[in-house]
Short mmCIF file of C-alpha atoms in Angstrom, two decimals:
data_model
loop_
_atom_site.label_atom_id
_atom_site.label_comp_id
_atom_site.label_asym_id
_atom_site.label_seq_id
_atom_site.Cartn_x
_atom_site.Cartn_y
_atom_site.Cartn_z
CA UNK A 978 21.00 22.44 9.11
CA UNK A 979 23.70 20.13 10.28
CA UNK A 980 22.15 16.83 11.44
CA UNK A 981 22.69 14.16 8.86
CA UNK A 982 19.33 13.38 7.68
CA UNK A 983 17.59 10.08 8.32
CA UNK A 984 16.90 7.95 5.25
CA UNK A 985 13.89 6.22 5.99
CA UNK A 986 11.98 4.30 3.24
CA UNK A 987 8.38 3.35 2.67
CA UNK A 988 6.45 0.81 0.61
CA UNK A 989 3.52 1.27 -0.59
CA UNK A 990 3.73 5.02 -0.27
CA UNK A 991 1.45 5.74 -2.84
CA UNK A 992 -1.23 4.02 -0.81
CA UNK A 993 -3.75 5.80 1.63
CA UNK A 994 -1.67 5.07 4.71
CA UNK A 995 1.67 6.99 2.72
CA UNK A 996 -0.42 9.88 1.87
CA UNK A 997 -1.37 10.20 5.57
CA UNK A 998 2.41 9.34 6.61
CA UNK A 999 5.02 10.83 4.56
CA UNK A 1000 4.06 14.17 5.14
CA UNK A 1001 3.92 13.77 8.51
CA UNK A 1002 7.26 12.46 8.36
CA UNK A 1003 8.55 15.17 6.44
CA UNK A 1004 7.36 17.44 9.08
CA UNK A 1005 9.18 15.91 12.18
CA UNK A 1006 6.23 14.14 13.40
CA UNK A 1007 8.42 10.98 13.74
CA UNK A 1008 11.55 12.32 14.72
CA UNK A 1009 11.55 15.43 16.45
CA UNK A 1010 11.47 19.19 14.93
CA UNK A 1011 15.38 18.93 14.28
CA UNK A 1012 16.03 15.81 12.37
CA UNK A 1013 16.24 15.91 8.64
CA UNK A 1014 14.88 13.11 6.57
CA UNK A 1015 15.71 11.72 3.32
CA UNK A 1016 12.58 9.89 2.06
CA UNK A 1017 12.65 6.76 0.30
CA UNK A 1018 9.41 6.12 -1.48
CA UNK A 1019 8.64 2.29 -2.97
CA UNK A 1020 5.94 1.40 -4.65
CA UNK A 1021 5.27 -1.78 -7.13
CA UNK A 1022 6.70 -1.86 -10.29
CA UNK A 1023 3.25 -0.65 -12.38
CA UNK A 1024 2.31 2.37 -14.23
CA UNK A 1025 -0.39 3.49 -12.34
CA UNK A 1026 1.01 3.21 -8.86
CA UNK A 1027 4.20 4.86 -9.90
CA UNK A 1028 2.58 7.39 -11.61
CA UNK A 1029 0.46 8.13 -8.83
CA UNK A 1030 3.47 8.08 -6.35
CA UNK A 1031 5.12 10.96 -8.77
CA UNK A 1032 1.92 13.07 -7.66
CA UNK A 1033 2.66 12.43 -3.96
CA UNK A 1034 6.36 12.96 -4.84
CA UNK A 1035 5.43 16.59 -5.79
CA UNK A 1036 2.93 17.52 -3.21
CA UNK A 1037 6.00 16.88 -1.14
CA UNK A 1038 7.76 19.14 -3.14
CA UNK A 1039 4.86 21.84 -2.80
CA UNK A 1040 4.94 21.57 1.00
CA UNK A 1041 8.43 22.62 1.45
CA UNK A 1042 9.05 21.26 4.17
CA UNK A 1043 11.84 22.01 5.82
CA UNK A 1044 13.20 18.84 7.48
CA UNK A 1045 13.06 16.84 4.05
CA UNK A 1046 16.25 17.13 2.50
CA UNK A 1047 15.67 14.37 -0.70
CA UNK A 1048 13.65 12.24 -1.79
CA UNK A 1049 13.97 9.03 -3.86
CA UNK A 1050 11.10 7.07 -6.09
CA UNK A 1051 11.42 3.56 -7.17
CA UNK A 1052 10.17 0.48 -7.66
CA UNK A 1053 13.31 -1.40 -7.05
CA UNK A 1054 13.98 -3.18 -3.79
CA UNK A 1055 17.89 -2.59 -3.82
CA UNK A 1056 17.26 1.29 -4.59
CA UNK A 1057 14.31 1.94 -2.20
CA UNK A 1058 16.28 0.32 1.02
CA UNK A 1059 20.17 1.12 -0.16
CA UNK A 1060 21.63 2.71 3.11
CA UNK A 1061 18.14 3.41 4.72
CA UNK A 1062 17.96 3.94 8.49
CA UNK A 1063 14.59 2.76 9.08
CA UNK A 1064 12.55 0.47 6.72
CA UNK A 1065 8.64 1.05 7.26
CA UNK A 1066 6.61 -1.98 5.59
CA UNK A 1067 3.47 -0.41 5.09
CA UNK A 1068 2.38 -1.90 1.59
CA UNK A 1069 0.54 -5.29 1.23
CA UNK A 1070 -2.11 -7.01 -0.48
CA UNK A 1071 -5.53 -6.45 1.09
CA UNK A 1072 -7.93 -9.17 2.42
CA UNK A 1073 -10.40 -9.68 -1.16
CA UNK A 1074 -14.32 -10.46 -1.50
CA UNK A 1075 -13.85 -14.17 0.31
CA UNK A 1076 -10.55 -14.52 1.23
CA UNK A 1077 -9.54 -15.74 4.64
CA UNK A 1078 -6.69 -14.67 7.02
CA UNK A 1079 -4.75 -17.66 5.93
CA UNK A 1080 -4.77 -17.19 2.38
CA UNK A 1081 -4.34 -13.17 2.88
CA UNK A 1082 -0.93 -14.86 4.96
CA UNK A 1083 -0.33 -16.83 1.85
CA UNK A 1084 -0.57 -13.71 -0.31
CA UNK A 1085 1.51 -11.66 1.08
CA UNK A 1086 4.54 -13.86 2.34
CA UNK A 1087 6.27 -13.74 -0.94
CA UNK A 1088 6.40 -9.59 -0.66
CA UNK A 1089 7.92 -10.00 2.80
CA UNK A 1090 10.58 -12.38 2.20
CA UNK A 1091 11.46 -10.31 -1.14
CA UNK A 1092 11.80 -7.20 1.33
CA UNK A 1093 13.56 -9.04 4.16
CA UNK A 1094 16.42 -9.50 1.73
CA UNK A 1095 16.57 -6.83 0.25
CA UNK A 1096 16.94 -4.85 3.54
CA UNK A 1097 19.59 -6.76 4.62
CA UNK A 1098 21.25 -6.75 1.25
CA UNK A 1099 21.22 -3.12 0.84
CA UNK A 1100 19.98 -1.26 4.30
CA UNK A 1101 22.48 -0.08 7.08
CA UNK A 1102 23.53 -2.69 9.49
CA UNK A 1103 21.39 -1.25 11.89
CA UNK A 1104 18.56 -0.69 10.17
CA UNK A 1105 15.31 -0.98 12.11
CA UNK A 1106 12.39 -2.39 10.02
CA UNK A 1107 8.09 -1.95 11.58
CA UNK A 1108 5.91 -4.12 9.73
CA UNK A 1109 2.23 -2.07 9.30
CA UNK A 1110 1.27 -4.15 6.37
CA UNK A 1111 -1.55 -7.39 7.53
CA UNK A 1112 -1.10 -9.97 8.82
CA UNK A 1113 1.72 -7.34 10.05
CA UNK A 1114 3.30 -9.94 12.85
CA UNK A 1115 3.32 -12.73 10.92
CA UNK A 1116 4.53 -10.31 8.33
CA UNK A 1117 7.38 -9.13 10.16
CA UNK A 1118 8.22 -12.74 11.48
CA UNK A 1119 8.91 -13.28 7.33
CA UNK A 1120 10.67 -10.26 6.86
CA UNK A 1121 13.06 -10.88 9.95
CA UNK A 1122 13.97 -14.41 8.99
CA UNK A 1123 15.16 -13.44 5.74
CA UNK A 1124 16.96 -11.02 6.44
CA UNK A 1125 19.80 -12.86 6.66
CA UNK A 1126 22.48 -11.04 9.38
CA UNK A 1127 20.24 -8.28 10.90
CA UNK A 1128 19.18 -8.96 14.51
CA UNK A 1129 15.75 -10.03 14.61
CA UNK A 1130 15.36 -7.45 17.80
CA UNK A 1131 15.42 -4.53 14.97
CA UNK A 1132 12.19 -5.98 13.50
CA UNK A 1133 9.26 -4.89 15.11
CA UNK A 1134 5.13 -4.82 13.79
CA UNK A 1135 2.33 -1.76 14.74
CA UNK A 1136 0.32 -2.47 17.73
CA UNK A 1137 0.05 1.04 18.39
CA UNK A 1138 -2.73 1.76 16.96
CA UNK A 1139 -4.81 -0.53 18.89
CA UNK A 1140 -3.32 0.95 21.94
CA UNK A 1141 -4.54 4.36 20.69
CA UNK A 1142 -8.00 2.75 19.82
CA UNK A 1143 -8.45 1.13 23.75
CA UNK A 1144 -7.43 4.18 25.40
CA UNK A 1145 -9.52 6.31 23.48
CA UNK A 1146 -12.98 3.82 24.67
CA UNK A 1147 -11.69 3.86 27.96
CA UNK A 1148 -11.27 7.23 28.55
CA UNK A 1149 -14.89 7.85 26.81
CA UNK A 1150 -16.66 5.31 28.89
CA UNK A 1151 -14.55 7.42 32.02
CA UNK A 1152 -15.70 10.68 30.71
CA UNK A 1153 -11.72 12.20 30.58
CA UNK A 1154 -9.56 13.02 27.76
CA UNK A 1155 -7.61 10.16 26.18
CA UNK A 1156 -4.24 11.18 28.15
CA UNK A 1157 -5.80 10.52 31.32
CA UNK A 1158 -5.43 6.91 30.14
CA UNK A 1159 -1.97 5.10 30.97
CA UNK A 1160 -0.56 1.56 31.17
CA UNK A 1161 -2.58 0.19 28.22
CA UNK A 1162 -1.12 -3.05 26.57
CA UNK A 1163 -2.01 -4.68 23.50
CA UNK A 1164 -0.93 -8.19 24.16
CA UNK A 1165 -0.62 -10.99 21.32
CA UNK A 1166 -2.03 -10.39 17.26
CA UNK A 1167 -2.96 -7.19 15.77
CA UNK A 1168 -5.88 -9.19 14.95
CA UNK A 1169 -9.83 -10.26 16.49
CA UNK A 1170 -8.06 -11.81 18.88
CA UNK A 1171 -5.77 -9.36 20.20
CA UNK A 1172 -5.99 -8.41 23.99
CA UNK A 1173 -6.35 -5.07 24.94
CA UNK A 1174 -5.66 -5.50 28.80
CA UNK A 1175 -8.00 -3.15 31.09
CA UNK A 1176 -6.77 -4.93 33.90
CA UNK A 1177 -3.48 -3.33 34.16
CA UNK A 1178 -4.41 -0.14 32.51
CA UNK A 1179 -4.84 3.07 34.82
CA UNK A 1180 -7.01 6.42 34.67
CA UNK A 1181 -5.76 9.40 36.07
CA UNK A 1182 -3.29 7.01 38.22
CA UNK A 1183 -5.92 5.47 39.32
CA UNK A 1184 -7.05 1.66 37.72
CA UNK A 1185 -8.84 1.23 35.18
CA UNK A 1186 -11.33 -1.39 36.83
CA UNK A 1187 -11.51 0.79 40.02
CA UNK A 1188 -13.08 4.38 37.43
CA UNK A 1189 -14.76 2.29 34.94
CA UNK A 1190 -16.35 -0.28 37.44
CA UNK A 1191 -18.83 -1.73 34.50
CA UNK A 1192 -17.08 -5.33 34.18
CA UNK A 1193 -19.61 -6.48 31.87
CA UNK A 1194 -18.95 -3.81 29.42
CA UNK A 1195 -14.73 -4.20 30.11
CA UNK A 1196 -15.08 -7.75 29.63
CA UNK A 1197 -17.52 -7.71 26.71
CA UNK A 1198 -18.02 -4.18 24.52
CA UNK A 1199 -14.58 -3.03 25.19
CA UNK A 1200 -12.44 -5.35 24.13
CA UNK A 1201 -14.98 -6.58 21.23
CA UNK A 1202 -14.45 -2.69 19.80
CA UNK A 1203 -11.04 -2.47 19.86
CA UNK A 1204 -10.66 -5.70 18.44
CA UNK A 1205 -13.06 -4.80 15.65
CA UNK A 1206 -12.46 -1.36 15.29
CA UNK A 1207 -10.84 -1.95 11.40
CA UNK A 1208 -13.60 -3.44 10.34
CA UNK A 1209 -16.38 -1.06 11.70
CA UNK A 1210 -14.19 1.83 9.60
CA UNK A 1211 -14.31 -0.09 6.73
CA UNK A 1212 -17.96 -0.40 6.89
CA UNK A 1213 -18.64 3.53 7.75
CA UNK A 1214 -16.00 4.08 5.17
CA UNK A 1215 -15.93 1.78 2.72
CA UNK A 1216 -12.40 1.61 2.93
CA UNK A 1217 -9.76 0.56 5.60
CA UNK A 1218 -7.88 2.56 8.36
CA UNK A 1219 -5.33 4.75 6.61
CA UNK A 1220 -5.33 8.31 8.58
CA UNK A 1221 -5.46 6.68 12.12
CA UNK A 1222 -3.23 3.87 10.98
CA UNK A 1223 -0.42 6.11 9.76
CA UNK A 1224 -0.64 8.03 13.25
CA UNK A 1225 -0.39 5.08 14.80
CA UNK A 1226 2.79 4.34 12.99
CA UNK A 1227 4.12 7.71 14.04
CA UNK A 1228 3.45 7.50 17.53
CA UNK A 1229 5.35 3.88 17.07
CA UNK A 1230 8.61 4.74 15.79
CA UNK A 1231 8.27 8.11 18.18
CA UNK A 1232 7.71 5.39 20.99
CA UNK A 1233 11.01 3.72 19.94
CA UNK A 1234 13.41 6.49 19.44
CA UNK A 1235 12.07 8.58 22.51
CA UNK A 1236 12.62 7.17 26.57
CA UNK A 1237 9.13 5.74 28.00
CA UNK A 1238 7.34 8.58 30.74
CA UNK A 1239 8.32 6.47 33.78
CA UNK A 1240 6.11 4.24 35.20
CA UNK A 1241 3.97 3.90 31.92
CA UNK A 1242 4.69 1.58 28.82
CA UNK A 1243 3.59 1.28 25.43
CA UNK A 1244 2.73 -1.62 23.14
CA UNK A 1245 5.33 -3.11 20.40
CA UNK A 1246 4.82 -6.46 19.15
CA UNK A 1247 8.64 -7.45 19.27
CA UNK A 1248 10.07 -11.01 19.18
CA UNK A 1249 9.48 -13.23 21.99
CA UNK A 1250 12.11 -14.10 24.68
CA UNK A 1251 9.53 -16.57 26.72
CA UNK A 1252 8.47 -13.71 28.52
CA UNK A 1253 4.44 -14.35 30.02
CA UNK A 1254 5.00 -17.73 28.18
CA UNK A 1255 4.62 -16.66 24.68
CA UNK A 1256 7.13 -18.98 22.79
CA UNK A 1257 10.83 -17.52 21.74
CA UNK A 1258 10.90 -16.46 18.43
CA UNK A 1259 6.98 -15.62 17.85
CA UNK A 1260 6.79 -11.43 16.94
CA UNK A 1261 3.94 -10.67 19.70
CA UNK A 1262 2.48 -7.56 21.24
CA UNK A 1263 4.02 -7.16 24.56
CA UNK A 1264 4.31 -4.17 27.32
CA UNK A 1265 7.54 -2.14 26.53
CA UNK A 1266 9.65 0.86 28.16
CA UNK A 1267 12.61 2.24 25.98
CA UNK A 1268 15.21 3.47 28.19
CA UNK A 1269 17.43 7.04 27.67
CA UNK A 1270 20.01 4.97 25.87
CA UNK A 1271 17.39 4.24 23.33
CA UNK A 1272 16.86 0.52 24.13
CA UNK A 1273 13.43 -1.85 23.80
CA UNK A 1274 12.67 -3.87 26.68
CA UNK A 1275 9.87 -6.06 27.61
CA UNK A 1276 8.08 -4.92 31.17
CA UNK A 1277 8.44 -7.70 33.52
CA UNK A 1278 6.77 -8.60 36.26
CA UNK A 1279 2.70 -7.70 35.32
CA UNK A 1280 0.23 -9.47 37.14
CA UNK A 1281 -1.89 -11.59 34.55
CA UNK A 1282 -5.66 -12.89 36.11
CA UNK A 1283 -6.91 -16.11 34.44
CA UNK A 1284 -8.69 -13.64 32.54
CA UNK A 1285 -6.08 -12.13 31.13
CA UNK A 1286 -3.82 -15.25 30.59
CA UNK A 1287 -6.78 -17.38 28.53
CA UNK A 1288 -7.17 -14.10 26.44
CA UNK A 1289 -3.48 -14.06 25.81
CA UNK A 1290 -3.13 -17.02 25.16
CA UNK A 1291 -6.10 -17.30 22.44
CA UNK A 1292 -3.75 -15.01 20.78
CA UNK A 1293 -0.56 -16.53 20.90
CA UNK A 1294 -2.15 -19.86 19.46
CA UNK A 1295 -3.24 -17.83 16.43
CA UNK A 1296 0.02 -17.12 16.30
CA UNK A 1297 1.33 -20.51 16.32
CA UNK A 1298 -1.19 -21.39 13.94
CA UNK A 1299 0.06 -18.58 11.32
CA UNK A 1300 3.99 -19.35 11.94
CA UNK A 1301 2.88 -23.33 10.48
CA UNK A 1302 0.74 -21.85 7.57
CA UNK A 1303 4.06 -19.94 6.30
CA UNK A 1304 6.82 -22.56 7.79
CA UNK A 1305 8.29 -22.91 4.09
CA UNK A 1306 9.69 -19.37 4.35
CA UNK A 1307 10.81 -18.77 7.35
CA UNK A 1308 14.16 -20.77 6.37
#
């Protein structure tokens, strides 16, 4: 095998979302059948974590797989990202018994600014870092700003996932397999508020609105489901998304590395550039095609309904609201 490998590292990779990832990873899930991968594996700097990331470290070993070429575990920032190509921030503090979004934001701001630096102290110059880790675009907002040098346009957080969860109602309530469904944007916070836009979204080429014709439900159930789909797993559960969520963060970086089927798009929250009026500078879920030279763009020119627009921008003020709570560390 002659492709240099990929170093891509992970935090929190001890963690249920890592143990659905990595291997997937290692098997060319995320980067095609052909590209080797050098794995960097971070977890926090405790016994039991680490020791439990040495047992993931050798069920890697047991898989042979043969794209992974290496494999490096640590609990140090400078090791874990030193000359990574991709930086996957997947490990944060959960929400607690009482807690509120704000002070979850509060918890895990610290983490992100540590990591910011130390990808841009020690990853390549063109490292691209995806934020999975709640509140994962405020997250990645953090992690961007202090990364002092890197482009904030190679920052990016997971709305894939929620795409994946709206097109598989739709194409339930439509009676057709999930592929059927196209076109599907997440706009604004992977959070409650989050829009999952049936509007624009098509079935079999056709729209959405014109094969599922039940507005009540699009308007009401739908988007309520999708919005609340983490929490209904963590009550059938009793813990949070991990196999689905990991997926979803395949099919992201896939999404970013691989040209967009023409005429469709996928959902990346990616830093604002004004486009639909969400304010510059916000890391927001918006429509985006990747072109055959391998770069992001926002789709332009999607009709919005005042329907759409006040969901939207419900969103974007949470947004706002969670750029003030952590103003002291953006710089």
């Amino acid at each position: 095998m002659t492709t240099t490998p990929i170093r891509v590292a992970v935090t929190g990779a001890a963690g249920q979302i890592g143990y659905a990832l990595l291997p997937r990873i290692a098997a060319g899930g995320m980067f095609g059948p052909d590209q080797p991968v050098i794995l960097h594996m971070i977890e926090i700097p405790a016994e039991k974590p680490m020791e439990a990331l040495r047992g993931v470290a050798m069920e890697l070993e047991d898989c042979a797989f043969p794209l992974l070429q290496d494999m490096v575990c640590t609990s140090d920032l400078d090791e874990g990202f030193a000359d990574v190509d991709w930086a996957l921030l997947v490990g944060a503090k959960p929400r607690g018994p009482g807690m509120e979004r704000n002070d979850l934001i509060k918890e895990n701001g610290p983490i992100f600014t540590g990591q910011g630096k130390a990808i841009a102290k020690n990853a390549k110059g063109s490292c691209r870092t995806v934020v999975v880790g709640n509140p994962c675009n405020t997250n990645a907002l953090i992690a961007a700003a202090n990364a002092e040098g890197m482009p904030n346009t190679q920052f990016t957080a997971m709305t894939r996932l929620d795409e994946n969860r709206a097109k598989a109602q739709l194409a339930a309530k439509a009676g057709v397999h999930h592929t059927q469904v196209t076109n599907m944007t997440i706009w604004g916070n992977h959070s409650a508020t989050q829009y999952p836009d049936f509007e624009n979204a098509k079935i079999g080429g056709k729209r959405a609105t014109d094969v599922v014709t039940d507005r009540g439900w699009l308007e009401g159930e739908f988007i309520k489901t999708v919005q609340q789909r983490g929490a209904a797993i963590i009550k059938a559960r009793g813990l949070s998304s991990a196999l689905s969520a990991a997926n979803g963060l395949v099919d992201h970086v896939h999404d970013l590395v691989t040209p967009t089927p023409p005429g469709d798009w996928r959902s990346v929250a990616l830093c604002s550039d004004g486009s639909y009026g969400v304010p510059e500078g916000l890391i927001s879920s918006f429509p985006v095609s990747v072109d055959a030279k391998g770069e992001c763009k926002i789709v332009t020119g999607i009709s919005l309904t005042d329907f759409g627009q006040e969901k939207i921008a419900a969103s974007v003020a949470e947004l706002e609201h969670e750029r003030s709570v952590i103003a002291d560390l953006l710089g």
